[in-house]
Short mmCIF file of C-alpha atoms in Angstrom, two decimals:
data_model
loop_
_atom_site.label_atom_id
_atom_site.label_comp_id
_atom_site.label_asym_id
_atom_site.label_seq_id
_atom_site.Cartn_x
_atom_site.Cartn_y
_atom_site.Cartn_z
CA MET C 1 -13.10 18.28 -45.26
CA PRO C 2 -12.69 14.53 -45.71
CA GLY C 3 -15.37 12.03 -44.28
CA TYR C 4 -13.17 10.86 -41.71
CA LEU C 5 -10.92 12.48 -39.24
CA LEU C 6 -8.82 9.20 -38.72
CA GLU C 7 -8.21 6.23 -40.91
CA MET C 8 -5.81 3.54 -40.11
CA LYS C 9 -5.23 1.24 -43.07
CA GLY C 10 -3.68 -2.29 -42.90
CA ILE C 11 -1.83 -1.85 -39.70
CA VAL C 12 0.87 -4.55 -39.12
CA LYS C 13 3.20 -4.57 -36.20
CA GLU C 14 5.61 -7.22 -35.20
CA PHE C 15 7.61 -8.15 -31.98
CA GLY C 16 10.44 -10.64 -32.62
CA GLY C 17 8.56 -12.35 -35.38
CA VAL C 18 5.21 -12.39 -33.45
CA ARG C 19 2.50 -10.41 -35.16
CA ALA C 20 0.74 -8.12 -32.63
CA LEU C 21 -1.36 -6.42 -35.16
CA ASN C 22 -2.29 -8.24 -38.31
CA GLY C 23 -3.80 -5.61 -40.90
CA ILE C 24 -5.97 -3.55 -38.89
CA ASP C 25 -8.43 -1.00 -40.37
CA ILE C 26 -10.33 1.58 -38.50
CA LYS C 27 -12.01 4.78 -39.40
CA ILE C 28 -13.22 7.62 -37.07
CA LYS C 29 -15.48 10.48 -37.80
CA ALA C 30 -14.95 13.85 -36.08
CA GLY C 31 -16.88 14.11 -32.73
CA GLU C 32 -17.43 10.45 -32.72
CA CYS C 33 -16.69 8.20 -29.57
CA ILE C 34 -15.19 4.88 -30.49
CA GLY C 35 -15.22 1.95 -28.03
CA LEU C 36 -12.14 -0.10 -28.66
CA CYS C 37 -12.87 -3.66 -27.27
CA GLY C 38 -10.97 -6.88 -27.05
CA GLU C 39 -9.28 -9.20 -24.69
CA ASN C 40 -6.00 -8.75 -22.94
CA GLY C 41 -3.28 -9.13 -25.46
CA ALA C 42 -5.72 -8.71 -28.47
CA GLY C 43 -3.51 -5.68 -29.54
CA LYS C 44 -5.60 -2.52 -28.42
CA SER C 45 -2.62 -0.70 -26.51
CA THR C 46 -0.14 -1.56 -29.43
CA LEU C 47 -2.74 -0.15 -32.07
CA MET C 48 -3.03 3.06 -29.93
CA LYS C 49 0.90 3.27 -29.50
CA VAL C 50 1.13 3.04 -33.17
CA LEU C 51 -1.40 5.95 -33.63
CA SER C 52 0.10 8.11 -31.06
CA GLY C 53 3.68 7.95 -32.25
CA VAL C 54 5.08 5.78 -29.20
CA TYR C 55 6.03 3.19 -32.13
CA PRO C 56 7.26 5.70 -34.78
CA HIS C 57 6.54 5.53 -38.46
CA GLY C 58 8.71 3.01 -40.24
CA THR C 59 8.56 0.54 -37.19
CA TRP C 60 5.13 -0.83 -38.42
CA GLU C 61 3.54 -1.51 -41.89
CA GLY C 62 0.27 0.35 -43.11
CA GLU C 63 -0.95 3.73 -43.46
CA ILE C 64 -2.37 6.32 -41.12
CA LEU C 65 -4.53 9.38 -42.64
CA TRP C 66 -5.20 12.33 -40.32
CA GLN C 67 -7.64 14.72 -41.58
CA GLY C 68 -7.15 13.20 -45.21
CA GLN C 69 -3.26 13.59 -45.06
CA PRO C 70 -0.56 10.94 -44.42
CA LEU C 71 0.50 10.84 -40.82
CA LYS C 72 4.21 9.92 -40.49
CA ALA C 73 4.88 10.67 -36.73
CA GLN C 74 8.32 9.98 -35.38
CA SER C 75 7.32 10.48 -31.78
CA ILE C 76 4.49 11.63 -29.46
CA ARG C 77 5.50 15.13 -29.84
CA ASP C 78 4.48 14.89 -33.47
CA THR C 79 1.20 13.31 -32.89
CA GLU C 80 0.47 15.83 -30.08
CA ALA C 81 1.17 18.73 -32.38
CA ALA C 82 -1.50 17.36 -34.80
CA GLY C 83 -3.98 17.10 -32.04
CA ILE C 84 -4.01 13.40 -31.00
CA ILE C 85 -3.47 13.09 -27.40
CA ILE C 86 -3.15 9.58 -25.41
CA ILE C 87 -3.95 9.20 -21.71
CA HIS C 88 -2.30 6.00 -20.54
CA GLN C 89 -3.68 3.61 -18.13
CA GLU C 90 -0.65 4.42 -15.75
CA LEU C 91 -0.98 8.11 -15.14
CA MET C 92 1.87 10.33 -16.46
CA LEU C 93 1.95 12.68 -13.58
CA VAL C 94 4.83 13.84 -11.12
CA PRO C 95 3.20 13.59 -7.62
CA GLU C 96 5.52 16.32 -6.01
CA LEU C 97 4.82 19.17 -8.69
CA SER C 98 1.66 21.13 -8.46
CA VAL C 99 -1.56 20.70 -10.46
CA ALA C 100 -0.70 23.50 -12.82
CA GLU C 101 2.85 22.35 -13.22
CA ASN C 102 1.60 18.97 -14.13
CA ILE C 103 -1.02 20.55 -16.72
CA PHE C 104 1.77 22.53 -18.43
CA MET C 105 4.64 20.15 -18.28
CA GLY C 106 6.58 20.49 -21.63
CA HIS C 107 4.31 23.38 -22.62
CA GLU C 108 5.00 25.91 -19.89
CA ILE C 109 4.14 29.64 -20.04
CA THR C 110 7.39 31.57 -19.62
CA LEU C 111 8.20 35.34 -19.09
CA PRO C 112 10.96 36.97 -20.97
CA GLY C 113 14.20 35.58 -19.88
CA GLY C 114 12.80 32.14 -19.60
CA ARG C 115 11.34 32.26 -15.98
CA MET C 116 8.02 30.49 -15.42
CA ASN C 117 4.92 32.62 -15.64
CA TYR C 118 3.04 30.90 -12.68
CA ALA C 119 0.38 33.50 -12.64
CA ALA C 120 -0.69 32.83 -16.17
CA MET C 121 -0.45 29.20 -15.79
CA TYR C 122 -2.47 29.23 -12.55
CA GLN C 123 -5.20 31.28 -14.34
CA ARG C 124 -5.20 29.00 -17.49
CA ALA C 125 -5.19 25.74 -15.26
CA ASP C 126 -8.29 27.06 -13.30
CA GLU C 127 -10.10 27.78 -16.47
CA LEU C 128 -9.49 24.19 -17.70
CA LEU C 129 -10.59 22.81 -14.42
CA ARG C 130 -13.68 24.88 -14.64
CA GLU C 131 -14.43 23.52 -18.31
CA LEU C 132 -14.33 20.02 -16.55
CA ASN C 133 -16.76 21.15 -13.94
CA ILE C 134 -14.09 20.58 -11.09
CA PRO C 135 -13.43 24.33 -9.91
CA GLU C 136 -12.76 23.27 -6.22
CA MET C 137 -9.03 22.28 -6.84
CA ASN C 138 -6.10 24.40 -5.60
CA VAL C 139 -3.85 24.43 -8.60
CA ALA C 140 -0.87 25.49 -6.78
CA LEU C 141 -0.97 22.35 -4.47
CA PRO C 142 0.96 19.21 -5.12
CA ILE C 143 -0.89 16.76 -7.31
CA MET C 144 -0.31 13.92 -4.71
CA ASN C 145 -2.62 15.85 -2.43
CA TYR C 146 -5.49 14.63 -4.66
CA GLY C 147 -7.01 11.06 -5.15
CA GLY C 148 -7.01 8.88 -8.20
CA GLY C 149 -10.28 10.45 -9.62
CA HIS C 150 -9.06 14.01 -9.69
CA GLN C 151 -5.72 12.93 -11.19
CA GLN C 152 -7.53 11.14 -14.04
CA LEU C 153 -9.22 14.46 -14.61
CA ILE C 154 -5.96 16.61 -14.46
CA GLU C 155 -4.68 14.26 -17.29
CA ILE C 156 -7.74 15.16 -19.35
CA ALA C 157 -7.13 18.97 -18.56
CA LYS C 158 -3.53 18.39 -19.86
CA ALA C 159 -5.05 17.03 -23.01
CA LEU C 160 -7.37 19.98 -23.43
CA ASN C 161 -4.49 22.39 -22.81
CA LYS C 162 -2.64 20.76 -25.82
CA GLN C 163 -5.58 21.25 -28.13
CA ALA C 164 -6.74 17.69 -28.35
CA LYS C 165 -8.76 16.79 -31.46
CA LEU C 166 -8.76 13.20 -30.79
CA LEU C 167 -8.38 11.83 -27.26
CA ILE C 168 -7.41 8.21 -26.54
CA LEU C 169 -8.37 7.02 -22.92
CA ASP C 170 -6.77 3.63 -22.15
CA GLU C 171 -8.43 2.06 -19.24
CA PRO C 172 -9.45 5.55 -17.61
CA SER C 173 -11.62 4.19 -14.87
CA SER C 174 -9.70 1.10 -13.81
CA SER C 175 -8.84 2.78 -10.35
CA LEU C 176 -11.83 5.23 -9.90
CA THR C 177 -14.72 4.89 -7.57
CA THR C 178 -18.54 4.66 -8.79
CA SER C 179 -19.03 8.28 -8.44
CA GLU C 180 -15.62 9.40 -10.01
CA ILE C 181 -16.58 7.01 -13.08
CA ALA C 182 -20.00 9.09 -13.30
CA VAL C 183 -18.07 12.30 -13.38
CA LEU C 184 -15.63 10.94 -16.10
CA LEU C 185 -18.49 9.78 -18.33
CA ASP C 186 -20.14 13.06 -18.06
CA ILE C 187 -17.03 15.13 -18.88
CA ILE C 188 -16.61 12.74 -22.00
CA ARG C 189 -20.17 13.54 -22.99
CA GLU C 190 -19.41 17.37 -22.63
CA LEU C 191 -16.14 16.86 -24.70
CA LYS C 192 -18.13 15.06 -27.60
CA ALA C 193 -20.60 17.92 -27.60
CA LYS C 194 -17.61 20.30 -28.11
CA GLY C 195 -16.56 18.35 -31.11
CA VAL C 196 -13.60 16.41 -29.42
CA THR C 197 -13.17 12.82 -30.82
CA CYS C 198 -12.52 9.95 -28.43
CA VAL C 199 -11.25 6.48 -28.39
CA TYR C 200 -12.35 4.63 -25.35
CA ILE C 201 -10.62 1.64 -24.21
CA SER C 202 -12.16 -0.22 -21.21
CA HIS C 203 -12.91 -3.69 -19.85
CA LYS C 204 -15.85 -2.31 -17.99
CA LEU C 205 -18.56 -2.82 -20.94
CA ASP C 206 -21.22 -1.00 -19.21
CA GLU C 207 -19.11 2.18 -19.51
CA VAL C 208 -18.55 1.47 -23.14
CA ALA C 209 -22.11 0.92 -23.87
CA ALA C 210 -22.98 4.12 -21.93
CA ILE C 211 -20.51 6.49 -23.77
CA CYS C 212 -19.59 5.08 -27.23
CA ASP C 213 -21.22 5.63 -30.54
CA THR C 214 -19.52 2.82 -32.34
CA ILE C 215 -17.80 -0.40 -31.07
CA VAL C 216 -14.72 -1.71 -32.62
CA VAL C 217 -13.59 -5.06 -31.79
CA ILE C 218 -10.23 -6.64 -32.33
CA ARG C 219 -9.15 -10.11 -31.46
CA ASP C 220 -5.55 -11.69 -31.77
CA GLY C 221 -4.34 -8.69 -33.60
CA GLN C 222 -7.24 -8.70 -36.21
CA HIS C 223 -10.18 -6.39 -36.85
CA ILE C 224 -13.46 -8.55 -36.10
CA ALA C 225 -16.13 -5.93 -36.40
CA THR C 226 -17.14 -2.29 -36.39
CA THR C 227 -20.66 -1.78 -35.34
CA PRO C 228 -23.00 1.13 -34.21
CA MET C 229 -23.70 0.98 -30.50
CA GLN C 230 -27.32 1.09 -31.08
CA ASP C 231 -27.08 -2.40 -32.96
CA MET C 232 -25.04 -3.92 -30.10
CA ASN C 233 -25.47 -5.06 -26.53
CA ILE C 234 -23.03 -6.10 -23.95
CA ASP C 235 -23.42 -9.82 -24.64
CA ARG C 236 -22.73 -9.31 -28.31
CA ILE C 237 -19.67 -7.45 -27.47
CA ILE C 238 -18.43 -10.05 -25.39
CA ALA C 239 -19.16 -12.77 -28.03
CA GLN C 240 -17.21 -10.62 -30.61
CA MET C 241 -14.31 -10.19 -28.17
CA VAL C 242 -13.85 -13.81 -27.20
CA GLY C 243 -15.11 -15.47 -30.31
CA ARG C 244 -17.80 -17.51 -28.73
CA GLU C 245 -21.05 -17.07 -26.70
CA MET C 246 -20.37 -16.67 -23.01
CA SER C 247 -23.49 -18.36 -21.72
CA SER C 248 -22.28 -17.72 -18.26
CA LEU C 249 -19.48 -15.44 -17.02
CA TYR C 250 -18.71 -17.63 -14.21
CA PRO C 251 -17.71 -21.34 -14.46
CA PRO C 252 -20.09 -23.77 -12.32
CA LYS C 253 -19.03 -24.45 -8.83
CA GLU C 254 -18.03 -27.99 -8.43
CA HIS C 255 -16.19 -28.23 -5.05
CA THR C 256 -17.09 -29.03 -1.57
CA THR C 257 -15.51 -27.12 1.52
CA GLY C 258 -14.08 -28.94 4.63
CA GLU C 259 -13.08 -28.15 8.06
CA VAL C 260 -11.99 -24.80 9.38
CA ILE C 261 -8.19 -24.49 8.30
CA PHE C 262 -7.61 -20.82 8.89
CA GLU C 263 -8.75 -18.25 11.62
CA ALA C 264 -8.15 -14.46 11.75
CA ARG C 265 -8.68 -12.99 15.25
CA ASN C 266 -9.03 -9.52 16.34
CA VAL C 267 -7.50 -7.91 13.40
CA THR C 268 -7.11 -4.08 14.06
CA CYS C 269 -5.22 -1.66 11.54
CA HIS C 270 -4.37 1.92 12.32
CA ASP C 271 -4.28 4.49 9.48
CA VAL C 272 -0.76 5.06 8.32
CA ASP C 273 -1.03 8.82 8.43
CA ASN C 274 -3.18 9.18 11.57
CA PRO C 275 -2.67 6.27 13.96
CA GLN C 276 -5.56 7.46 16.08
CA ARG C 277 -7.88 6.26 13.26
CA LYS C 278 -8.65 2.59 12.76
CA ARG C 279 -8.95 1.38 9.15
CA VAL C 280 -9.80 -2.03 10.45
CA ASP C 281 -11.58 -2.46 13.84
CA ASP C 282 -11.29 -5.73 15.71
CA VAL C 283 -12.25 -8.09 12.75
CA SER C 284 -12.38 -11.95 13.30
CA PHE C 285 -13.35 -14.64 10.84
CA SER C 286 -12.68 -18.14 9.83
CA LEU C 287 -12.00 -20.02 6.46
CA HIS C 288 -12.69 -23.45 5.63
CA LYS C 289 -10.48 -25.94 3.41
CA GLY C 290 -11.27 -25.48 -0.19
CA GLU C 291 -13.62 -22.58 0.35
CA ILE C 292 -13.63 -19.30 -1.52
CA LEU C 293 -14.31 -16.50 1.07
CA GLY C 294 -15.33 -13.28 -0.86
CA ILE C 295 -14.62 -10.01 0.92
CA ALA C 296 -17.07 -7.11 -0.12
CA GLY C 297 -17.42 -3.71 0.91
CA LEU C 298 -17.38 -0.07 -0.31
CA VAL C 299 -14.07 1.70 -1.53
CA GLY C 300 -12.17 2.73 1.76
CA ALA C 301 -13.94 0.11 3.68
CA GLY C 302 -10.61 -1.62 4.95
CA ARG C 303 -10.88 -4.65 2.84
CA THR C 304 -7.19 -4.19 1.52
CA GLU C 305 -5.80 -3.31 5.01
CA LEU C 306 -7.26 -6.41 6.34
CA VAL C 307 -5.86 -8.86 4.11
CA SER C 308 -2.55 -7.07 3.95
CA ALA C 309 -2.29 -7.42 7.83
CA LEU C 310 -3.04 -11.17 7.52
CA PHE C 311 -0.20 -11.42 5.24
CA GLY C 312 2.46 -9.26 7.13
CA ALA C 313 2.33 -6.56 4.56
CA TYR C 314 0.29 -3.60 6.22
CA PRO C 315 2.65 -0.64 6.31
CA GLY C 316 1.19 0.95 9.49
CA LEU C 317 0.58 -0.18 13.09
CA TYR C 318 -1.76 -3.24 13.29
CA GLN C 319 -2.55 -6.21 15.47
CA ALA C 320 -3.53 -9.46 14.07
CA GLU C 321 -3.81 -13.06 15.47
CA VAL C 322 -3.64 -15.79 12.74
CA TRP C 323 -4.20 -19.47 13.35
CA LEU C 324 -3.60 -22.12 10.72
CA ASN C 325 -4.60 -25.91 11.17
CA GLY C 326 -5.48 -24.92 14.86
CA LYS C 327 -2.24 -23.49 15.73
CA LYS C 328 -1.09 -19.85 16.20
CA VAL C 329 1.32 -18.86 13.38
CA ASP C 330 3.64 -15.97 13.04
CA THR C 331 2.73 -13.95 9.78
CA SER C 332 4.44 -10.82 10.81
CA THR C 333 6.39 -10.51 7.48
CA PRO C 334 5.50 -11.68 3.92
CA LEU C 335 8.42 -14.16 3.98
CA LYS C 336 7.22 -15.69 7.20
CA SER C 337 3.59 -15.82 5.78
CA ILE C 338 4.92 -17.54 2.65
CA ALA C 339 6.93 -20.04 4.66
CA ILE C 340 3.90 -21.36 6.38
CA GLY C 341 1.61 -21.72 3.49
CA LEU C 342 0.16 -18.19 2.79
CA ALA C 343 0.31 -16.44 -0.36
CA MET C 344 -0.92 -12.97 -1.61
CA VAL C 345 -1.63 -11.58 -5.07
CA PRO C 346 -1.81 -7.72 -4.18
CA GLU C 347 -4.22 -5.12 -5.48
CA ASP C 348 -1.51 -2.94 -6.96
CA ARG C 349 0.03 -5.14 -9.63
CA LYS C 350 2.43 -2.50 -11.11
CA HIS C 351 4.04 -1.54 -7.55
CA HIS C 352 3.65 -4.57 -5.58
CA GLY C 353 3.02 -7.50 -8.01
CA ILE C 354 5.66 -7.40 -10.80
CA VAL C 355 9.36 -6.57 -10.85
CA PRO C 356 9.46 -4.39 -13.94
CA ASP C 357 13.15 -4.74 -14.46
CA LEU C 358 13.02 -8.79 -14.61
CA ASN C 359 11.72 -10.70 -17.51
CA VAL C 360 8.51 -12.86 -17.48
CA GLY C 361 10.23 -15.89 -16.47
CA GLN C 362 12.31 -14.50 -13.89
CA ASN C 363 9.13 -12.86 -12.37
CA ILE C 364 7.37 -16.35 -12.32
CA THR C 365 10.25 -17.90 -10.29
CA LEU C 366 11.12 -15.09 -7.97
CA THR C 367 9.45 -16.70 -4.80
CA VAL C 368 11.13 -20.15 -5.11
CA LEU C 369 14.54 -19.40 -6.60
CA ASN C 370 16.05 -21.39 -3.80
CA THR C 371 14.47 -24.57 -5.22
CA PHE C 372 16.75 -24.19 -8.29
CA SER C 373 19.84 -23.10 -6.32
CA ARG C 374 22.83 -25.96 -6.87
CA PHE C 375 25.61 -24.66 -4.48
CA THR C 376 26.70 -21.21 -5.82
CA ARG C 377 24.34 -21.44 -9.17
CA ILE C 378 20.98 -21.64 -10.40
CA ASP C 379 19.77 -24.68 -12.54
CA ARG C 380 18.65 -22.87 -15.57
CA ALA C 381 17.35 -25.95 -17.14
CA SER C 382 15.05 -26.92 -14.23
CA GLU C 383 14.03 -23.38 -13.72
CA MET C 384 12.91 -22.93 -17.62
CA GLN C 385 11.02 -26.22 -17.29
CA THR C 386 9.02 -24.77 -14.39
CA ILE C 387 8.42 -21.46 -16.22
CA GLN C 388 7.19 -23.09 -19.45
CA LYS C 389 4.92 -25.39 -17.31
CA GLU C 390 3.36 -22.41 -15.56
CA ILE C 391 3.02 -20.39 -18.66
CA SER C 392 1.11 -23.33 -20.28
CA ARG C 393 -0.96 -24.19 -17.16
CA LEU C 394 -2.23 -20.57 -16.82
CA GLU C 395 -2.33 -19.89 -20.64
CA LEU C 396 -0.23 -16.86 -20.23
CA LYS C 397 0.35 -15.20 -23.65
CA THR C 398 3.99 -14.24 -24.18
CA ALA C 399 6.17 -14.88 -27.34
CA SER C 400 9.03 -15.74 -24.91
CA PRO C 401 9.66 -15.99 -21.23
CA ALA C 402 12.70 -13.79 -21.87
CA LEU C 403 10.54 -10.85 -22.78
CA PRO C 404 10.21 -7.84 -20.27
CA ILE C 405 7.31 -8.45 -18.05
CA THR C 406 6.25 -4.77 -18.82
CA SER C 407 5.69 -5.82 -22.47
CA LEU C 408 2.67 -8.14 -21.58
CA SER C 409 -0.94 -6.79 -21.40
CA GLY C 410 -2.18 -6.34 -17.98
CA GLY C 411 -4.19 -9.55 -17.86
CA ASN C 412 -1.10 -11.61 -18.63
CA GLN C 413 0.98 -9.68 -16.07
CA GLN C 414 -1.67 -10.69 -13.45
CA LYS C 415 -1.41 -14.35 -14.66
CA ALA C 416 2.41 -14.05 -14.16
CA VAL C 417 1.76 -12.74 -10.52
CA LEU C 418 -0.42 -15.57 -9.94
CA ALA C 419 1.97 -18.08 -11.27
CA LYS C 420 4.70 -16.81 -8.83
CA MET C 421 2.46 -17.10 -5.72
CA LEU C 422 1.02 -20.49 -6.74
CA LEU C 423 4.61 -21.98 -7.01
CA THR C 424 4.95 -21.44 -3.32
CA LYS C 425 2.11 -24.34 -2.92
CA PRO C 426 -0.07 -22.12 -0.52
CA LYS C 427 -2.77 -23.59 1.69
CA VAL C 428 -4.28 -20.28 1.76
CA LEU C 429 -4.36 -17.92 -1.07
CA ILE C 430 -5.25 -14.32 -0.77
CA LEU C 431 -6.33 -12.53 -3.95
CA ASP C 432 -6.82 -8.68 -3.79
CA GLU C 433 -8.68 -7.45 -6.95
CA PRO C 434 -7.43 -10.34 -9.05
CA THR C 435 -9.34 -9.04 -12.06
CA ARG C 436 -8.84 -5.50 -11.87
CA GLY C 437 -7.98 -4.21 -15.58
CA VAL C 438 -8.52 -7.76 -17.01
CA ASP C 439 -10.98 -8.47 -19.74
CA VAL C 440 -13.99 -10.87 -19.70
CA GLY C 441 -12.12 -13.79 -21.31
CA ALA C 442 -9.26 -13.57 -19.03
CA LYS C 443 -11.40 -13.16 -16.09
CA TYR C 444 -13.15 -16.51 -16.81
CA GLU C 445 -9.88 -18.33 -16.92
CA ILE C 446 -8.87 -16.63 -13.62
CA TYR C 447 -12.25 -17.81 -12.01
CA LYS C 448 -11.51 -21.30 -13.50
CA LEU C 449 -8.20 -21.33 -11.87
CA MET C 450 -9.59 -20.29 -8.58
CA LEU C 451 -12.17 -23.00 -8.56
CA GLY C 452 -9.81 -25.62 -9.56
CA LEU C 453 -7.62 -24.51 -6.74
CA ALA C 454 -10.45 -24.97 -4.40
CA GLN C 455 -11.21 -28.34 -5.67
CA GLU C 456 -7.66 -29.17 -4.83
CA GLY C 457 -8.25 -28.06 -1.25
CA VAL C 458 -6.47 -24.70 -1.36
CA SER C 459 -8.51 -22.13 0.61
CA ILE C 460 -9.01 -18.74 -0.91
CA ILE C 461 -9.77 -15.35 0.25
CA MET C 462 -10.76 -12.86 -2.46
CA VAL C 463 -11.34 -9.13 -2.30
CA SER C 464 -13.21 -7.53 -5.02
CA SER C 465 -15.01 -4.20 -5.77
CA GLU C 466 -17.23 -5.93 -8.27
CA LEU C 467 -20.27 -7.17 -6.42
CA ALA C 468 -21.37 -9.62 -9.20
CA GLU C 469 -17.82 -11.13 -9.27
CA VAL C 470 -18.00 -11.66 -5.39
CA LEU C 471 -21.49 -13.53 -5.78
CA GLY C 472 -20.40 -15.40 -8.96
CA VAL C 473 -17.36 -17.27 -7.49
CA SER C 474 -17.63 -17.12 -3.76
CA ASP C 475 -19.15 -19.80 -1.32
CA ARG C 476 -19.38 -17.29 1.63
CA VAL C 477 -19.38 -13.48 1.58
CA LEU C 478 -17.85 -11.25 4.36
CA VAL C 479 -19.12 -7.76 4.18
CA ILE C 480 -16.83 -4.99 5.65
CA GLY C 481 -18.01 -1.33 6.35
CA GLU C 482 -15.90 1.51 7.86
CA GLY C 483 -13.40 -1.19 9.10
CA LYS C 484 -15.98 -3.38 10.93
CA LEU C 485 -17.33 -6.74 10.04
CA ARG C 486 -20.95 -5.94 9.04
CA GLY C 487 -22.08 -9.26 7.34
CA ASN C 488 -21.11 -12.92 6.90
CA PHE C 489 -23.48 -14.69 4.36
CA ILE C 490 -23.61 -18.05 3.04
CA ASN C 491 -23.59 -17.44 -0.72
CA ARG C 492 -27.04 -19.18 -1.59
CA ASN C 493 -29.30 -16.98 -3.68
CA LEU C 494 -27.52 -14.14 -2.03
CA LEU C 495 -28.66 -10.81 -3.75
CA GLN C 496 -26.38 -7.81 -4.42
CA GLU C 497 -28.84 -5.59 -2.64
CA THR C 498 -28.40 -7.66 0.54
CA VAL C 499 -24.79 -7.20 0.46
CA LEU C 500 -24.76 -3.50 -0.49
CA ALA C 501 -27.36 -2.76 2.38
CA ALA C 502 -24.82 -4.61 4.81
CA ALA C 503 -21.88 -2.34 3.33
CA LEU C 504 -23.81 0.80 3.90
CA GLY C 505 -24.82 -0.34 7.46
CA GLN C 506 -28.42 -0.72 6.60
CA SER C 507 -29.03 -4.38 7.07
#
């Protein structure tokens, strides 16, 4: 038996002459959990796509040894047959199919004649879920009946059904609640105990520290260090990732706030599926010029519903009175909101932020295309000038504006969405989870941008599930709990405990 289950030697991968990976070496022992860390665009996902056969052998340079033998996979099917299974950040599930059908997709159990053996699949699916300590699921129900946490566990059940020896988890907790993350980490510990090897990719470094035996850091496509976790701490991981000590995770606040510029009055949102239930219940607040207003609360508290209603993007029944500069304004649709000076970067970047069929540049100028129109055509030179300026201003990493937006890392996609909304020159900018799935270095750049905008007089409303982030950048904090406003705190020596107590209704 070789000393290592997997060895990747001198891996080089280029896209249009740009080196995404530049000679990376990684070794993983059987039963080990590796934390793969790096900033957005460092090359983590590209490296795992090389390993899992998304990029076939021959499209990259270097060598992969699997159980001591060369691995020359031409597709994911080849790597899955070897026991290498990747669970992507965007879950590969079909919502309308049952839990069991999703688990067995492409590996169905059939009867003579080719018909599905549902009884056998239901039984095996039940066994797999019991292995993962989630026996309460009905495997015959459509997967859309279950939330993100359960869907993530179903992806792991799929991997176990494929006899996974090496399980790659790419940002597995990005859309999970705290309690769901705890369940996920417990399951990974159990898988390790059973001899399953794991590669864990996450920007949540506390999870990496809790679960991983070894930390591998890559930066700008190069291998920086491989270190046992017992010799590391979160500050050291960050320093290796960004190439410098981050003495503070948040830039200093150097702006003053002015008069009240924006008011939301009596905002009420009814549940999309059950209009009798209120997701937001009669919330009112004001916002000052140049102020960063953080909105905190537990998952499901109604924060996203509140800001969506203000922007005219809430899909259900709602009432909202919006005042800007002392005048009542119409924000009943996103177009009307943008026209009067509101802009919003939505929580779900994939579905509501980017347009996946367009390239980077087209995504950036989408909201202001009319400014480049010259009679019946678009002034492409002027548009490109604006695109390049925004790419430079936001330090957006892309080899070319003509690349598909989907080829960028999550953090750079987020910067493109930000650029798109900032081109509308908003007076009020709503940011819903602006740093979700973004690494510490890119987070710092987004915070710096926010503080710069506040200095220029732009008023910002920021929704975030990370309490440290809310307290790190906000001037004032609103706390929402069960759809009601439960706290309005000036952020001066404000404690996380105070905010959490308000969110739980215990203040």
